[in-house]
Amino acid sequence: MIYNEEFETLPREVLEALQMKRLQQVVQKVYHTVGFYKKSFDEAGVKPDDIRTLADIERLPFTTKQDLRDNYPFGLFAVPMSSVVRLHASSGMTGRSTVVGYTKRDIDTWSELMARCFVAAGLTKNDIIQNAYGYGLFTGGLGIHYGAERLGASVIPMSGGNTKRQIMLLQDFGPTAICCTPSYALHLAEQGQAMGVDMGSLKLRVGIFGAEPWTEKMRQVIEDALNVTALNIYGLSEVMGPGVSMECVEERRGMHVFEDHFIVEVIDPQTGKVLPKGEQGELVFTTITKEAFPLIRYRSRDISSLIAEPCRCGRSHIRMDRVTGRSDDMLIIRGVNVFPSQIEAVLVGIEDVEPHYRLIVDREGPLDTLEVQVEVSGSVFSDSGAVKVLQNIERRIVRDMRDYLGISVRVKLVEPKTLGRFEDKASRVLDKRQR
Ligand code: ADP
Ligand code: ZN
């Protein structure tokens, strides 16, 4: 089944003509309403009228996460605040998080695209969907929620965490689908088993998993443990939120990018050159229908490739392969994005903590763990109440990481000059996770 038969199966030439028209419109719009774009287009020597074919998109400059931070919070909005009906933000008060805005029509589009995702997964209005993505500033919870309502399904707004309750509702409400991160799905399966629940005999038949990278092997394990068909969904708040692309249940190979709303390119992250279809590189997105927060050639930093072959399901939209990594040092810890620089910013705000740290990322069962090893100043150790002081520092780090970045960490305080000295932030990170 296809939710929007007309737009999801447009013949390639028609689709590209539509993209062209919409691209021209958005380029005109941002050039004349957003100071940042006027400046960046002028610097690149390109005028909106220069965009005459789809290939001309390559003449437009990229937009980066740094540009979003520099224009924090609303500098890139293309409509007055009176037209903005929703704001979302990524984690990190200290790292100047990315803030995104939506008009009523943007929310409408997002809801439709999420409804398309559910239908691509084989769901209908007769399904009950347990939504275990976090509600709040993150786009995950509400994005899924609105899409499920648009479809007409029954949505359980469970949000993340609270595993015992999740399992209880899985038994009592009998949802037929669940949405969460793949690692949380595994955690649910394990906890359920530990509670003596036969997780294979629930009513669940479909799982829609995203927000972090996963593998075919993980798909197999989840499908066996929960007795579901597991599907991959991709999105990022800057571009919209969940529902930028979605696997179809027919093929389950690559996620269809909703090309009537987004133009996707793959570039070489070093040179910025556009790569031919099929080659691995960094995904770049241009939104062509968004009103409040249009984005031109946004560098996602996600590494993937495009699959141009037609798909069995009948959708004409191009597919993107699984995201295999990032071209920057962003970490995804239990679905929450954090940069080492944000962690550092929190640490430097704490008294008696030195700016020398190491981050050890690992997995305990299916769940990510993050240990922060950090040096404390020498004076602490000579203090007579050292043990108490150290405990307080530890508690403070745990609390601030949770409050500012939304992540839970383990802390290991070490004596001065015991950690290696690193040139760049990335080498302070040891990621031991095997996916
Ligand atoms: P979300 O709530 O979907 O995580 P964010 O904007 O916080 O939205 O995070 C977006 C990032 O999450 C993406 O740039 C990508 O790195 C990662 N991500 C989202 N979906 C997937 C997926 N299906 N596979 C791999 N990574 C994903
Ligand atoms: Zn398909």
PDB file of N, CA, C and O in Angstrom, residues 65 69 89-98 138-140 181 210-213 234-238 241 298 300-302 326 328-343 368 370 401 404-408 433 435:
ATOM      1  N   LYS A  65      26.028  22.724  10.311  1.00  0.00           N
ATOM      2  CA  LYS A  65      25.525  22.823  11.678  1.00  0.00           C
ATOM      3  C   LYS A  65      26.066  24.096  12.341  1.00  0.00           C
ATOM      4  O   LYS A  65      25.378  24.736  13.131  1.00  0.00           O
ATOM      5  N   ARG A  69      24.220  27.081  14.414  1.00  0.00           N
ATOM      6  CA  ARG A  69      24.621  27.585  15.739  1.00  0.00           C
ATOM      7  C   ARG A  69      24.867  29.089  15.703  1.00  0.00           C
ATOM      8  O   ARG A  69      24.470  29.820  16.605  1.00  0.00           O
ATOM      9  N   ALA A  89      14.224  21.380  19.419  1.00  0.00           N
ATOM     10  CA  ALA A  89      15.662  21.633  19.532  1.00  0.00           C
ATOM     11  C   ALA A  89      16.391  20.343  19.835  1.00  0.00           C
ATOM     12  O   ALA A  89      15.836  19.425  20.436  1.00  0.00           O
ATOM     13  N   SER A  90      17.626  20.295  19.403  1.00  0.00           N
ATOM     14  CA  SER A  90      18.466  19.153  19.761  1.00  0.00           C
ATOM     15  C   SER A  90      19.080  19.435  21.128  1.00  0.00           C
ATOM     16  O   SER A  90      19.020  20.553  21.619  1.00  0.00           O
ATOM     17  N   SER A  91      19.677  18.412  21.714  1.00  0.00           N
ATOM     18  CA  SER A  91      20.182  18.547  23.085  1.00  0.00           C
ATOM     19  C   SER A  91      21.336  19.549  23.150  1.00  0.00           C
ATOM     20  O   SER A  91      21.937  19.900  22.155  1.00  0.00           O
ATOM     21  N   GLY A  92      21.643  19.989  24.349  1.00  0.00           N
ATOM     22  CA  GLY A  92      22.860  20.772  24.536  1.00  0.00           C
ATOM     23  C   GLY A  92      22.660  22.243  24.724  1.00  0.00           C
ATOM     24  O   GLY A  92      22.850  23.031  23.806  1.00  0.00           O
ATOM     25  N   MET A  93      22.280  22.654  25.914  1.00  0.00           N
ATOM     26  CA  MET A  93      22.180  24.081  26.199  1.00  0.00           C
ATOM     27  C   MET A  93      23.529  24.747  26.044  1.00  0.00           C
ATOM     28  O   MET A  93      23.623  25.889  25.659  1.00  0.00           O
ATOM     29  N   THR A  94      24.574  24.003  26.369  1.00  0.00           N
ATOM     30  CA  THR A  94      25.903  24.612  26.346  1.00  0.00           C
ATOM     31  C   THR A  94      26.455  24.689  24.934  1.00  0.00           C
ATOM     32  O   THR A  94      27.113  25.641  24.583  1.00  0.00           O
ATOM     33  N   GLY A  95      26.183  23.685  24.134  1.00  0.00           N
ATOM     34  CA  GLY A  95      26.754  23.663  22.794  1.00  0.00           C
ATOM     35  C   GLY A  95      25.925  24.487  21.814  1.00  0.00           C
ATOM     36  O   GLY A  95      26.090  24.357  20.619  1.00  0.00           O
ATOM     37  N   ARG A  96      25.037  25.352  22.304  1.00  0.00           N
ATOM     38  CA  ARG A  96      24.170  26.120  21.413  1.00  0.00           C
ATOM     39  C   ARG A  96      23.460  25.170  20.475  1.00  0.00           C
ATOM     40  O   ARG A  96      23.849  24.991  19.320  1.00  0.00           O
ATOM     41  N   SER A  97      22.428  24.585  20.997  1.00  0.00           N
ATOM     42  CA  SER A  97      21.741  23.536  20.268  1.00  0.00           C
ATOM     43  C   SER A  97      21.111  24.081  18.986  1.00  0.00           C
ATOM     44  O   SER A  97      20.997  25.276  18.798  1.00  0.00           O
ATOM     45  N   THR A  98      20.706  23.163  18.131  1.00  0.00           N
ATOM     46  CA  THR A  98      20.039  23.563  16.904  1.00  0.00           C
ATOM     47  C   THR A  98      18.551  23.689  17.176  1.00  0.00           C
ATOM     48  O   THR A  98      17.952  22.788  17.726  1.00  0.00           O
ATOM     49  N   PHE A 138      12.894  16.957  21.523  1.00  0.00           N
ATOM     50  CA  PHE A 138      13.312  16.089  20.430  1.00  0.00           C
ATOM     51  C   PHE A 138      12.177  15.937  19.433  1.00  0.00           C
ATOM     52  O   PHE A 138      11.005  15.929  19.816  1.00  0.00           O
ATOM     53  N   THR A 139      12.541  15.739  18.180  1.00  0.00           N
ATOM     54  CA  THR A 139      11.507  15.618  17.162  1.00  0.00           C
ATOM     55  C   THR A 139      10.864  14.229  17.132  1.00  0.00           C
ATOM     56  O   THR A 139       9.777  14.070  16.590  1.00  0.00           O
ATOM     57  N   GLY A 140      11.560  13.248  17.716  1.00  0.00           N
ATOM     58  CA  GLY A 140      11.109  11.859  17.603  1.00  0.00           C
ATOM     59  C   GLY A 140       9.676  11.640  18.060  1.00  0.00           C
ATOM     60  O   GLY A 140       8.838  11.160  17.295  1.00  0.00           O
ATOM     61  N   THR A 181      14.239   3.371  19.370  1.00  0.00           N
ATOM     62  CA  THR A 181      15.562   3.116  18.796  1.00  0.00           C
ATOM     63  C   THR A 181      15.768   1.597  18.750  1.00  0.00           C
ATOM     64  O   THR A 181      15.198   0.874  19.567  1.00  0.00           O
ATOM     65  N   GLY A 210      14.816   3.720  14.460  1.00  0.00           N
ATOM     66  CA  GLY A 210      15.733   4.697  13.870  1.00  0.00           C
ATOM     67  C   GLY A 210      16.394   5.528  14.942  1.00  0.00           C
ATOM     68  O   GLY A 210      16.412   5.147  16.106  1.00  0.00           O
ATOM     69  N   ALA A 211      16.911   6.674  14.536  1.00  0.00           N
ATOM     70  CA  ALA A 211      17.587   7.658  15.388  1.00  0.00           C
ATOM     71  C   ALA A 211      19.020   7.286  15.720  1.00  0.00           C
ATOM     72  O   ALA A 211      19.739   8.066  16.336  1.00  0.00           O
ATOM     73  N   GLU A 212      19.464   6.102  15.321  1.00  0.00           N
ATOM     74  CA  GLU A 212      20.862   5.696  15.528  1.00  0.00           C
ATOM     75  C   GLU A 212      21.202   4.620  14.505  1.00  0.00           C
ATOM     76  O   GLU A 212      20.303   3.942  13.996  1.00  0.00           O
ATOM     77  N   PRO A 213      22.486   4.460  14.204  1.00  0.00           N
ATOM     78  CA  PRO A 213      22.865   3.438  13.232  1.00  0.00           C
ATOM     79  C   PRO A 213      22.642   2.026  13.774  1.00  0.00           C
ATOM     80  O   PRO A 213      22.780   1.792  14.967  1.00  0.00           O
ATOM     81  N   TYR A 234      14.606   7.008   8.970  1.00  0.00           N
ATOM     82  CA  TYR A 234      15.687   7.989   9.127  1.00  0.00           C
ATOM     83  C   TYR A 234      15.137   9.404   9.132  1.00  0.00           C
ATOM     84  O   TYR A 234      14.135   9.696   8.472  1.00  0.00           O
ATOM     85  N   GLY A 235      15.794  10.234   9.891  1.00  0.00           N
ATOM     86  CA  GLY A 235      15.436  11.650   9.857  1.00  0.00           C
ATOM     87  C   GLY A 235      16.395  12.443  10.706  1.00  0.00           C
ATOM     88  O   GLY A 235      17.186  11.878  11.453  1.00  0.00           O
ATOM     89  N   LEU A 236      16.351  13.739  10.550  1.00  0.00           N
ATOM     90  CA  LEU A 236      17.144  14.623  11.397  1.00  0.00           C
ATOM     91  C   LEU A 236      16.351  15.895  11.598  1.00  0.00           C
ATOM     92  O   LEU A 236      15.640  16.333  10.687  1.00  0.00           O
ATOM     93  N   SER A 237      16.443  16.444  12.795  1.00  0.00           N
ATOM     94  CA  SER A 237      15.560  17.567  13.101  1.00  0.00           C
ATOM     95  C   SER A 237      15.775  18.749  12.178  1.00  0.00           C
ATOM     96  O   SER A 237      14.822  19.426  11.807  1.00  0.00           O
ATOM     97  N   GLU A 238      17.023  18.999  11.791  1.00  0.00           N
ATOM     98  CA  GLU A 238      17.277  20.149  10.937  1.00  0.00           C
ATOM     99  C   GLU A 238      16.438  20.089   9.652  1.00  0.00           C
ATOM    100  O   GLU A 238      15.913  21.095   9.184  1.00  0.00           O
ATOM    101  N   GLY A 241      12.817  16.059  10.977  1.00  0.00           N
ATOM    102  CA  GLY A 241      12.612  15.137  12.090  1.00  0.00           C
ATOM    103  C   GLY A 241      12.467  13.754  11.497  1.00  0.00           C
ATOM    104  O   GLY A 241      12.817  13.551  10.320  1.00  0.00           O
ATOM    105  N   TYR A 298      22.043  21.188   3.133  1.00  0.00           N
ATOM    106  CA  TYR A 298      22.492  20.991   4.506  1.00  0.00           C
ATOM    107  C   TYR A 298      23.378  19.751   4.622  1.00  0.00           C
ATOM    108  O   TYR A 298      22.991  18.647   4.235  1.00  0.00           O
ATOM    109  N   SER A 300      24.580  16.829   6.351  1.00  0.00           N
ATOM    110  CA  SER A 300      24.072  16.042   7.488  1.00  0.00           C
ATOM    111  C   SER A 300      25.190  15.395   8.282  1.00  0.00           C
ATOM    112  O   SER A 300      24.996  15.019   9.419  1.00  0.00           O
ATOM    113  N   ARG A 301      26.349  15.216   7.648  1.00  0.00           N
ATOM    114  CA  ARG A 301      27.484  14.483   8.232  1.00  0.00           C
ATOM    115  C   ARG A 301      27.239  12.980   8.319  1.00  0.00           C
ATOM    116  O   ARG A 301      28.080  12.239   8.811  1.00  0.00           O
ATOM    117  N   ASP A 302      26.075  12.538   7.866  1.00  0.00           N
ATOM    118  CA  ASP A 302      25.796  11.097   7.857  1.00  0.00           C
ATOM    119  C   ASP A 302      26.355  10.468   6.582  1.00  0.00           C
ATOM    120  O   ASP A 302      26.183  11.007   5.490  1.00  0.00           O
ATOM    121  N   ARG A 326      29.568   8.649  10.550  1.00  0.00           N
ATOM    122  CA  ARG A 326      29.479  10.105  10.488  1.00  0.00           C
ATOM    123  C   ARG A 326      30.804  10.657   9.994  1.00  0.00           C
ATOM    124  O   ARG A 326      31.855  10.054  10.196  1.00  0.00           O
ATOM    125  N   ASP A 328      31.801  13.500  11.124  1.00  0.00           N
ATOM    126  CA  ASP A 328      32.321  14.335  12.211  1.00  0.00           C
ATOM    127  C   ASP A 328      32.390  13.479  13.471  1.00  0.00           C
ATOM    128  O   ASP A 328      32.241  12.268  13.403  1.00  0.00           O
ATOM    129  N   ASP A 329      32.598  14.111  14.614  1.00  0.00           N
ATOM    130  CA  ASP A 329      32.828  13.318  15.827  1.00  0.00           C
ATOM    131  C   ASP A 329      31.574  13.175  16.694  1.00  0.00           C
ATOM    132  O   ASP A 329      31.664  12.836  17.861  1.00  0.00           O
ATOM    133  N   MET A 330      30.397  13.441  16.100  1.00  0.00           N
ATOM    134  CA  MET A 330      29.183  13.327  16.900  1.00  0.00           C
ATOM    135  C   MET A 330      28.975  11.880  17.383  1.00  0.00           C
ATOM    136  O   MET A 330      29.155  10.943  16.635  1.00  0.00           O
ATOM    137  N   LEU A 331      28.589  11.764  18.653  1.00  0.00           N
ATOM    138  CA  LEU A 331      28.278  10.447  19.205  1.00  0.00           C
ATOM    139  C   LEU A 331      26.773  10.332  19.366  1.00  0.00           C
ATOM    140  O   LEU A 331      26.105  11.329  19.643  1.00  0.00           O
ATOM    141  N   ILE A 332      26.253   9.138  19.183  1.00  0.00           N
ATOM    142  CA  ILE A 332      24.836   8.925  19.464  1.00  0.00           C
ATOM    143  C   ILE A 332      24.770   7.957  20.639  1.00  0.00           C
ATOM    144  O   ILE A 332      25.150   6.799  20.530  1.00  0.00           O
ATOM    145  N   ILE A 333      24.348   8.472  21.784  1.00  0.00           N
ATOM    146  CA  ILE A 333      24.284   7.678  23.016  1.00  0.00           C
ATOM    147  C   ILE A 333      22.807   7.449  23.339  1.00  0.00           C
ATOM    148  O   ILE A 333      22.109   8.389  23.693  1.00  0.00           O
ATOM    149  N   ARG A 334      22.397   6.226  23.213  1.00  0.00           N
ATOM    150  CA  ARG A 334      20.977   5.889  23.417  1.00  0.00           C
ATOM    151  C   ARG A 334      20.059   6.841  22.670  1.00  0.00           C
ATOM    152  O   ARG A 334      19.104   7.392  23.216  1.00  0.00           O
ATOM    153  N   GLY A 335      20.406   7.093  21.434  1.00  0.00           N
ATOM    154  CA  GLY A 335      19.550   7.921  20.582  1.00  0.00           C
ATOM    155  C   GLY A 335      19.735   9.418  20.772  1.00  0.00           C
ATOM    156  O   GLY A 335      19.170  10.201  20.034  1.00  0.00           O
ATOM    157  N   VAL A 336      20.538   9.816  21.747  1.00  0.00           N
ATOM    158  CA  VAL A 336      20.748  11.249  21.971  1.00  0.00           C
ATOM    159  C   VAL A 336      22.082  11.661  21.334  1.00  0.00           C
ATOM    160  O   VAL A 336      23.099  11.002  21.524  1.00  0.00           O
ATOM    161  N   ASN A 337      22.029  12.737  20.571  1.00  0.00           N
ATOM    162  CA  ASN A 337      23.243  13.184  19.899  1.00  0.00           C
ATOM    163  C   ASN A 337      24.076  14.069  20.812  1.00  0.00           C
ATOM    164  O   ASN A 337      23.557  15.031  21.367  1.00  0.00           O
ATOM    165  N   VAL A 338      25.346  13.766  20.923  1.00  0.00           N
ATOM    166  CA  VAL A 338      26.233  14.679  21.660  1.00  0.00           C
ATOM    167  C   VAL A 338      27.583  14.768  20.976  1.00  0.00           C
ATOM    168  O   VAL A 338      28.064  13.795  20.395  1.00  0.00           O
ATOM    169  N   PHE A 339      28.162  15.929  21.063  1.00  0.00           N
ATOM    170  CA  PHE A 339      29.513  16.133  20.557  1.00  0.00           C
ATOM    171  C   PHE A 339      30.469  16.176  21.748  1.00  0.00           C
ATOM    172  O   PHE A 339      30.120  16.730  22.802  1.00  0.00           O
ATOM    173  N   PRO A 340      31.679  15.654  21.595  1.00  0.00           N
ATOM    174  CA  PRO A 340      32.664  15.762  22.674  1.00  0.00           C
ATOM    175  C   PRO A 340      32.820  17.214  23.141  1.00  0.00           C
ATOM    176  O   PRO A 340      33.001  17.466  24.326  1.00  0.00           O
ATOM    177  N   SER A 341      32.692  18.154  22.220  1.00  0.00           N
ATOM    178  CA  SER A 341      32.846  19.563  22.600  1.00  0.00           C
ATOM    179  C   SER A 341      31.758  19.999  23.589  1.00  0.00           C
ATOM    180  O   SER A 341      31.998  20.846  24.452  1.00  0.00           O
ATOM    181  N   GLN A 342      30.561  19.413  23.467  1.00  0.00           N
ATOM    182  CA  GLN A 342      29.485  19.770  24.404  1.00  0.00           C
ATOM    183  C   GLN A 342      29.789  19.211  25.787  1.00  0.00           C
ATOM    184  O   GLN A 342      29.534  19.856  26.799  1.00  0.00           O
ATOM    185  N   ILE A 343      30.332  18.006  25.804  1.00  0.00           N
ATOM    186  CA  ILE A 343      30.681  17.385  27.087  1.00  0.00           C
ATOM    187  C   ILE A 343      31.783  18.214  27.752  1.00  0.00           C
ATOM    188  O   ILE A 343      31.730  18.520  28.940  1.00  0.00           O
ATOM    189  N   ASP A 368      23.756   1.618  25.215  1.00  0.00           N
ATOM    190  CA  ASP A 368      25.019   2.362  25.198  1.00  0.00           C
ATOM    191  C   ASP A 368      25.364   2.847  26.599  1.00  0.00           C
ATOM    192  O   ASP A 368      24.487   3.232  27.364  1.00  0.00           O
ATOM    193  N   LEU A 370      28.271   5.483  28.629  1.00  0.00           N
ATOM    194  CA  LEU A 370      29.315   6.490  28.428  1.00  0.00           C
ATOM    195  C   LEU A 370      30.002   6.744  29.757  1.00  0.00           C
ATOM    196  O   LEU A 370      29.368   7.109  30.745  1.00  0.00           O
ATOM    197  N   MET A 401      25.440  16.586  33.188  1.00  0.00           N
ATOM    198  CA  MET A 401      25.351  15.870  31.909  1.00  0.00           C
ATOM    199  C   MET A 401      23.888  15.542  31.612  1.00  0.00           C
ATOM    200  O   MET A 401      23.441  15.623  30.470  1.00  0.00           O
ATOM    201  N   TYR A 404      21.973  19.217  31.122  1.00  0.00           N
ATOM    202  CA  TYR A 404      22.316  20.006  29.942  1.00  0.00           C
ATOM    203  C   TYR A 404      22.261  19.199  28.652  1.00  0.00           C
ATOM    204  O   TYR A 404      21.910  19.712  27.607  1.00  0.00           O
ATOM    205  N   LEU A 405      22.672  17.947  28.730  1.00  0.00           N
ATOM    206  CA  LEU A 405      22.802  17.186  27.485  1.00  0.00           C
ATOM    207  C   LEU A 405      21.808  16.035  27.376  1.00  0.00           C
ATOM    208  O   LEU A 405      21.682  15.427  26.319  1.00  0.00           O
ATOM    209  N   GLY A 406      21.134  15.727  28.450  1.00  0.00           N
ATOM    210  CA  GLY A 406      20.144  14.656  28.396  1.00  0.00           C
ATOM    211  C   GLY A 406      20.746  13.267  28.334  1.00  0.00           C
ATOM    212  O   GLY A 406      20.113  12.335  27.841  1.00  0.00           O
ATOM    213  N   ILE A 407      21.985  13.115  28.782  1.00  0.00           N
ATOM    214  CA  ILE A 407      22.604  11.787  28.758  1.00  0.00           C
ATOM    215  C   ILE A 407      22.987  11.371  30.166  1.00  0.00           C
ATOM    216  O   ILE A 407      23.272  12.213  31.018  1.00  0.00           O
ATOM    217  N   SER A 408      22.968  10.053  30.408  1.00  0.00           N
ATOM    218  CA  SER A 408      23.435   9.615  31.728  1.00  0.00           C
ATOM    219  C   SER A 408      24.837   9.050  31.557  1.00  0.00           C
ATOM    220  O   SER A 408      25.113   8.312  30.614  1.00  0.00           O
ATOM    221  N   ARG A 433      31.885   0.164  20.969  1.00  0.00           N
ATOM    222  CA  ARG A 433      30.656  -0.514  20.574  1.00  0.00           C
ATOM    223  C   ARG A 433      30.838  -1.308  19.293  1.00  0.00           C
ATOM    224  O   ARG A 433      31.416  -0.823  18.335  1.00  0.00           O
ATOM    225  N   ARG A 435      28.611  -2.867  16.413  1.00  0.00           N
ATOM    226  CA  ARG A 435      27.212  -2.836  15.959  1.00  0.00           C
ATOM    227  C   ARG A 435      26.884  -4.139  15.252  1.00  0.00           C
ATOM    228  O   ARG A 435      27.711  -4.749  14.679  1.00  0.00           O
TER     229      ARG A 435
END
